[in-house]
Short mmCIF file of C-alpha atoms in Angstrom, two decimals:
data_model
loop_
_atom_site.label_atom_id
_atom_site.label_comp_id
_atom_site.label_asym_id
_atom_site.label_seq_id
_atom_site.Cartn_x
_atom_site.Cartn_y
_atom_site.Cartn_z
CA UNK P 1 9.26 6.19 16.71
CA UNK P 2 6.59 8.24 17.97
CA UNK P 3 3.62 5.51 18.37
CA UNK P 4 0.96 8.24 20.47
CA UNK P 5 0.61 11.09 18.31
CA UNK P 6 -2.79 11.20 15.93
CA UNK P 7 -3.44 13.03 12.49
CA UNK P 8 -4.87 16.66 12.92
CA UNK P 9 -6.36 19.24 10.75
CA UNK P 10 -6.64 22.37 12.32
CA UNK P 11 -9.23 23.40 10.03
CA UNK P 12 -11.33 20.65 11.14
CA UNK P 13 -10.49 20.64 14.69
CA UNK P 14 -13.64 22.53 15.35
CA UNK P 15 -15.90 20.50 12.67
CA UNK P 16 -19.04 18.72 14.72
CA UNK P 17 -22.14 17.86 12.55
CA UNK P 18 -21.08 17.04 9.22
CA UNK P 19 -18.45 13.97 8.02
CA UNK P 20 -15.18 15.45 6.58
CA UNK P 21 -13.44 13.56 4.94
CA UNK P 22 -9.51 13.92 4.31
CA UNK P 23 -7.96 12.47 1.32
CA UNK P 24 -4.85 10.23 1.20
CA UNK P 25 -3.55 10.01 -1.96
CA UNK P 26 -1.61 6.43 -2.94
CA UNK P 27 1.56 8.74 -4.62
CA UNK P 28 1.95 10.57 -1.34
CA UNK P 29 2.74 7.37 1.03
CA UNK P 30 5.82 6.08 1.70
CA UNK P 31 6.94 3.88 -0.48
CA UNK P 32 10.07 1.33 -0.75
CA UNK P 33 11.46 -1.42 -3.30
CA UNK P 34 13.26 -3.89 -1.89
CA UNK P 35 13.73 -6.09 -5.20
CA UNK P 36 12.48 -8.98 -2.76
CA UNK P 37 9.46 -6.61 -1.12
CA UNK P 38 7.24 -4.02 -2.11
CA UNK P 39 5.93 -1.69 0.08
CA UNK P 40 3.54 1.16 0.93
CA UNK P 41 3.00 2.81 4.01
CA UNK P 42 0.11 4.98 5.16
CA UNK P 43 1.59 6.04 8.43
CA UNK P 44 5.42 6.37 9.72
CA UNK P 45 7.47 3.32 9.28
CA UNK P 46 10.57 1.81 9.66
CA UNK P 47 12.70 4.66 7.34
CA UNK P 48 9.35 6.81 6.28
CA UNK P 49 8.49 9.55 8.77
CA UNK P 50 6.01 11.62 8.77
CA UNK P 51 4.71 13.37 11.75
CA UNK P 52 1.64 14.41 10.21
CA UNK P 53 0.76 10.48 9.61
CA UNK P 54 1.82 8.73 12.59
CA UNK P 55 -1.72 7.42 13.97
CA UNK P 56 -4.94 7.84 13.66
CA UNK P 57 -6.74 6.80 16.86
CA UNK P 58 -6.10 3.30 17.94
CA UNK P 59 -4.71 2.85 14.08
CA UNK P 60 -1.20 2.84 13.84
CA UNK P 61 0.61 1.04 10.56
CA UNK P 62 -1.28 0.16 7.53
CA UNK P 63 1.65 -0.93 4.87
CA UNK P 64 0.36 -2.95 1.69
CA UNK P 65 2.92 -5.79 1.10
CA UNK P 66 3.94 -7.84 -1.68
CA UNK P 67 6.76 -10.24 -1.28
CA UNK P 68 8.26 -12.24 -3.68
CA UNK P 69 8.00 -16.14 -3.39
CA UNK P 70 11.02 -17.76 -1.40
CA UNK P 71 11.13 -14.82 0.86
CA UNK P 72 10.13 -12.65 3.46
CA UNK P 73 10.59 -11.28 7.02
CA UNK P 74 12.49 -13.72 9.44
CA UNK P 75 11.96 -13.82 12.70
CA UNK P 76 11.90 -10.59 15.19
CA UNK P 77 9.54 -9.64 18.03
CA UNK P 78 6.71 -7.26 18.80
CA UNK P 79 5.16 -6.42 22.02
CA UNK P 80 2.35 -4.55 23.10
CA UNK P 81 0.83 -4.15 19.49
CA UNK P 82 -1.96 -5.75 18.02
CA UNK P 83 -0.75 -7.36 14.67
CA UNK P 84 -2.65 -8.27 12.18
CA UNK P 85 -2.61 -9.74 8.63
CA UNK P 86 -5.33 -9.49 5.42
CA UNK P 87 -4.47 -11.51 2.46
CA UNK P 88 -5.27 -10.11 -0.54
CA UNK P 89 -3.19 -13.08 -2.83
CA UNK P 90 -0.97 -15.72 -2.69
CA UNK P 91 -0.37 -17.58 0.41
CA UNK P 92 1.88 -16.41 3.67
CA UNK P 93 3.44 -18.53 6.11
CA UNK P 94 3.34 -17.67 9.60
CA UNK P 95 5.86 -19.17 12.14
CA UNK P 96 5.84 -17.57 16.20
CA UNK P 97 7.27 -18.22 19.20
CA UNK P 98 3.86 -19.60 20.80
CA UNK P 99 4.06 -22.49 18.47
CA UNK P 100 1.54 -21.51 15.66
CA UNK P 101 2.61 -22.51 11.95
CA UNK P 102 0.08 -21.36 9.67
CA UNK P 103 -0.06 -21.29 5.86
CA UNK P 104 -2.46 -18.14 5.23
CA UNK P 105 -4.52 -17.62 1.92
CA UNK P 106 -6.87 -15.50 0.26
CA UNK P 107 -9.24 -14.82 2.64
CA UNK P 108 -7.70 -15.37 5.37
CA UNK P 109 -7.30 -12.64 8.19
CA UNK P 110 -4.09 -13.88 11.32
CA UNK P 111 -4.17 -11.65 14.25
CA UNK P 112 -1.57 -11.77 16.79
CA UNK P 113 -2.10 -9.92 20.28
CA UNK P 114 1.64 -9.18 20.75
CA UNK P 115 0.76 -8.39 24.74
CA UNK P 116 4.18 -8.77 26.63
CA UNK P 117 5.97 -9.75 23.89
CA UNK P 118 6.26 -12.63 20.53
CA UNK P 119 8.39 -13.40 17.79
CA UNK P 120 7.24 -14.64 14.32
CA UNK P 121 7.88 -15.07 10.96
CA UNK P 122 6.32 -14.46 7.77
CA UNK P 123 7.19 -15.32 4.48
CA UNK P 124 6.20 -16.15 0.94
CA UNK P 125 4.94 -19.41 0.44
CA UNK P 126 4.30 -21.15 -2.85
CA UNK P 127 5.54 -20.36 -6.05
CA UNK P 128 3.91 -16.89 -5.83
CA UNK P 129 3.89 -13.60 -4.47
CA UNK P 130 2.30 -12.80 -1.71
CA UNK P 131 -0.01 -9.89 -1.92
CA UNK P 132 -1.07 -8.52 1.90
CA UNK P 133 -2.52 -5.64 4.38
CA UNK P 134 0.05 -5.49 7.46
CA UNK P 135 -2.33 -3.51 10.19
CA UNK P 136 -1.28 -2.43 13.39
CA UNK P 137 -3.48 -0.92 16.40
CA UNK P 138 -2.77 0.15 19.79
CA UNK P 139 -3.67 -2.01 22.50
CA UNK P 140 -6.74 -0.41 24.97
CA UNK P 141 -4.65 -2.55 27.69
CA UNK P 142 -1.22 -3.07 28.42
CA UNK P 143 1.06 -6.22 29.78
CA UNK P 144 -1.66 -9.06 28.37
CA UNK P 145 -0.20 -12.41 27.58
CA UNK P 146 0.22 -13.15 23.68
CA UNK P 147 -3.15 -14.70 21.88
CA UNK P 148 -3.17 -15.64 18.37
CA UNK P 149 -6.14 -15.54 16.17
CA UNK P 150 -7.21 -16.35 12.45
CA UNK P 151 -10.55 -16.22 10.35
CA UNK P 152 -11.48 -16.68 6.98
CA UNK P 153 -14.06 -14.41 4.74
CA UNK P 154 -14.66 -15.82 1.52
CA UNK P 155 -14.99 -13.56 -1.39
CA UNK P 156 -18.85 -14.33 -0.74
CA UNK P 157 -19.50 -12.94 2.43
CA UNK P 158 -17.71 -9.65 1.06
CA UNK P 159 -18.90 -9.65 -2.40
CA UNK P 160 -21.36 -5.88 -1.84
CA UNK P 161 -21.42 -5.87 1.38
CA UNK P 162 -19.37 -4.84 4.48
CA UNK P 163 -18.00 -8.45 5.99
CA UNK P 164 -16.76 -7.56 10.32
CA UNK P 165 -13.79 -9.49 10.20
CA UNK P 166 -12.18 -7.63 13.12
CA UNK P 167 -13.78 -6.37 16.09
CA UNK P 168 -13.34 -5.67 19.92
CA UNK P 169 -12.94 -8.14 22.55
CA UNK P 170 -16.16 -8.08 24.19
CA UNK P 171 -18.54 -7.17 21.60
CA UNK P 172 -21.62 -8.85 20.37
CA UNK P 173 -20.31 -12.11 18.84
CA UNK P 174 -16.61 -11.56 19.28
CA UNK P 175 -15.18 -15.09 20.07
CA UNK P 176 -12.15 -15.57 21.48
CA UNK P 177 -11.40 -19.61 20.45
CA UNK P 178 -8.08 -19.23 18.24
CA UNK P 179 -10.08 -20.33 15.17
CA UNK P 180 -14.24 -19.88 14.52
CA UNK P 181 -16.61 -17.96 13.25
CA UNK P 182 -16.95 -13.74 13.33
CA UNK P 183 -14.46 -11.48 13.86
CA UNK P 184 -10.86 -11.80 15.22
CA UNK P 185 -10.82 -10.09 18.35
CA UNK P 186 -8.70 -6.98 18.99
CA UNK P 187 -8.06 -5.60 22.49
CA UNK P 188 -8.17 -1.85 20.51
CA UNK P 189 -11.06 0.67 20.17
CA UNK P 190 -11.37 -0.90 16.31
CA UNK P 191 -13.69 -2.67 14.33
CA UNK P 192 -12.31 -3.42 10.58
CA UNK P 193 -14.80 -3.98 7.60
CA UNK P 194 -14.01 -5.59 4.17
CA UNK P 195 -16.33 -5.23 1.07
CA UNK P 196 -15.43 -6.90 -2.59
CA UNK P 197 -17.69 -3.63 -4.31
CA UNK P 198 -19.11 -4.38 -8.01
CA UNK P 199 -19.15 -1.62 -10.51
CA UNK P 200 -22.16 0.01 -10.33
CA UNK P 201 -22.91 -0.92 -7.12
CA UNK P 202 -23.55 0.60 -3.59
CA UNK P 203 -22.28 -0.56 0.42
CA UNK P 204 -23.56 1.95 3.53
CA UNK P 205 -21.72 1.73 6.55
CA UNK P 206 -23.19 3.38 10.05
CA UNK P 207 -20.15 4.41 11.65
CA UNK P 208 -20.10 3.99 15.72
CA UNK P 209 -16.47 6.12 16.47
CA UNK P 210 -15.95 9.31 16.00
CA UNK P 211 -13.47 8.97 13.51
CA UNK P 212 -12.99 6.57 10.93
CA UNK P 213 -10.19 5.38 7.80
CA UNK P 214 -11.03 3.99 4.49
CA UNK P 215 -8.69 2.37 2.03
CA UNK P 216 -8.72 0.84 -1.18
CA UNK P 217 -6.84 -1.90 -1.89
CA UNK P 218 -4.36 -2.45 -5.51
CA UNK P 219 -5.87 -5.48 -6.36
CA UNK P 220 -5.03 -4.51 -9.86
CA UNK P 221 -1.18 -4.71 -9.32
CA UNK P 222 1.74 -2.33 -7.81
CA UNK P 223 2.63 0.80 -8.91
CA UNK P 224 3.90 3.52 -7.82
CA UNK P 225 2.89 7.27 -8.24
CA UNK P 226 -0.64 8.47 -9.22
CA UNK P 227 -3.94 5.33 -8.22
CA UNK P 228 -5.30 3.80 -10.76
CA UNK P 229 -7.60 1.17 -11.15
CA UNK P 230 -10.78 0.76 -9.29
CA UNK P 231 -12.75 4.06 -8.72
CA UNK P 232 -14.67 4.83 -5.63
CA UNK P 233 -16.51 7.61 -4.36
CA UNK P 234 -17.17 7.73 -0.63
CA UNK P 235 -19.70 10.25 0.93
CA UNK P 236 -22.19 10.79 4.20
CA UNK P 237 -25.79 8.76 3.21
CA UNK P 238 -26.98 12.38 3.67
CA UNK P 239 -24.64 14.76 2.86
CA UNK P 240 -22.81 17.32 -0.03
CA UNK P 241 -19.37 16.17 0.84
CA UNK P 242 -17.84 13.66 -1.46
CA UNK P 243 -14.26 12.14 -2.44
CA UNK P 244 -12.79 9.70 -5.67
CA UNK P 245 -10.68 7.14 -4.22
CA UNK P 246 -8.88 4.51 -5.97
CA UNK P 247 -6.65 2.11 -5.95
CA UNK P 248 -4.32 2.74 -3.35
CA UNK P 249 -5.68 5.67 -2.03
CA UNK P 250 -7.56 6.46 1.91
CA UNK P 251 -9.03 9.14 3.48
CA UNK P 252 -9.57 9.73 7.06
CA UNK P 253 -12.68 10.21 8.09
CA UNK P 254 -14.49 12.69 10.36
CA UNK P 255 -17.77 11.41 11.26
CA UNK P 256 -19.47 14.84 13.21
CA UNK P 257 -22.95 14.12 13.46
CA UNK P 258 -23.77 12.06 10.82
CA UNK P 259 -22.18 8.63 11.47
CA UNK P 260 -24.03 6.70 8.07
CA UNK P 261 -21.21 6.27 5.18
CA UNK P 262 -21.91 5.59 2.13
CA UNK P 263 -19.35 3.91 -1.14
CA UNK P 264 -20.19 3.69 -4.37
CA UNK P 265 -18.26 1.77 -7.19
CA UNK P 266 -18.89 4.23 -10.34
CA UNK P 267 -16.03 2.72 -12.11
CA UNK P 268 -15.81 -0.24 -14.58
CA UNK P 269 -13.91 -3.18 -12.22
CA UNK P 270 -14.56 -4.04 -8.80
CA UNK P 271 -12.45 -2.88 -5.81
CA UNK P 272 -11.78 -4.51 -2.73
CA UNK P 273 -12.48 -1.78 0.17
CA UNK P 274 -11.25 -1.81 3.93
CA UNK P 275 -13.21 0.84 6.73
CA UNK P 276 -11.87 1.27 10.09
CA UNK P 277 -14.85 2.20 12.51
CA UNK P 278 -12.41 3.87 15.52
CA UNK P 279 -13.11 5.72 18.80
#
């Protein structure tokens, strides 16, 4: 699996002032049904390929999991990823190699720094389904020794506005103590947002990477084929440019010149947002 490559437009290869924005529409990931998970996959994964969404940046796998209660994946190893877990519902068990046993819940956000190489577990726990963002990101250094992380964001510190709940190691109030306050550190050029967004209401975002990826998540339930649900519409703070998300939809962003996003929830529910700030 090709882990280096990065999405490219050639028609916006030579784009420099204003934010572009390219859509990715919910129906066109991958998709799988394993009766025990559900799965969607906005880049290549595991038996979905597709070169022209391998990576964007230091972003490498975002798949949107829901396993059923009793089950889940047993226990296999990583290395040199940076692994980390956003519960949307339900509650997920985590089991590794370092020792950790965690039950995760709403809220909660695990990060494990794979480094030089873990195994874990994580399954289904309680009597219902779990409901979860799997992210991966490149590592901006190689051959570290494993670290494991968690936070927890209440609904709260989300509810419209953008909550940091994952940022580098080595920026302003990154702590590295397994458990505390801010955001999980990441040894990747990343910094991950999360916003609950009321209808009729309005998050800005200054963007500090030259690229960026937004998602909405489908809090509203699976399905497959054309989003539903929550609508969106994201655009630059000063700009003509704009794009209808929704549930289960991204876009990849092209910041230019003018780094200030802006998201507004025109629809009639609330949607829970993601934004990946990248270099």
């Amino acid at each position: 699996m090709t882990t280096n490559s990065h999405f490219n437009s050639p028609s916006l290869s030579t784009m420099s002032t204003a934010m572009k924005f390219v859509p990715r529409r919910s129906e066109e990931r991958g998709n799988a049904d394993h009766d025990w998970l559900k799965t969607f996959h906005s880049f290549s994964f595991a038996m979905y390929q597709d070169h022209r969404h391998e990576a964007f940046g230091p972003l490498r796998i975002i798949n949107e999991d829901r396993v059923e209660t009793r089950t889940g994946f047993g226990t296999h190893s990583h290395c040199e990823f940076e692994i980390f877990s956003y519960v949307v519902s339900g509650e997920l068990e985590h089991k590794d190699s370092m020792g950790n046993t965690e039950i995760l819940k709403r809220g909660d956000i695990q990060l494990t720094s794979a480094g030089t190489g873990i195994s874990h577990s994580e399954k289904a726990h309680g009597p219902t389904q779990v409901h979860f963002l799997q992210i991966w990101s490149l590592p901006s250094q190689f051959r570290l020794p494993p670290k494991y992380y968690t936070r927890h964001f209440p609904d709260s510190s989300k509810t419209n506005q953008w909550a940091k709940v994952v940022a580098p190691i080595g920026a302003p109030g990154v702590l590295t103590q397994r458990e505390g306050e801010g955001p999980a550190p990441v040894h990747s050029a990343l910094t991950m947002y999360a916003t609950i967004l009321e209808s009729g209401r309005i998050v800005e975002r200054s963007l500090e990477g030259k690229k960026a990826y937004v998602h909405v998540i489908q809090t509203s339930g699976y399905k497959e084929g054309k989003a539903s649900g929550a609508s969106v519409k994201i655009c630059a703070k000063e700009g003509a440019e704009e794009l209808t998300l929704r549930e289960g939809d991204g876009a990849y962003i092209f910041v230019g010149k003018q780094g200030d996003l802006k998201v507004e929830n025109g629809g009639d529910r609330s949607a829970e947002i993601v934004l990946f700030d990248l270099e």
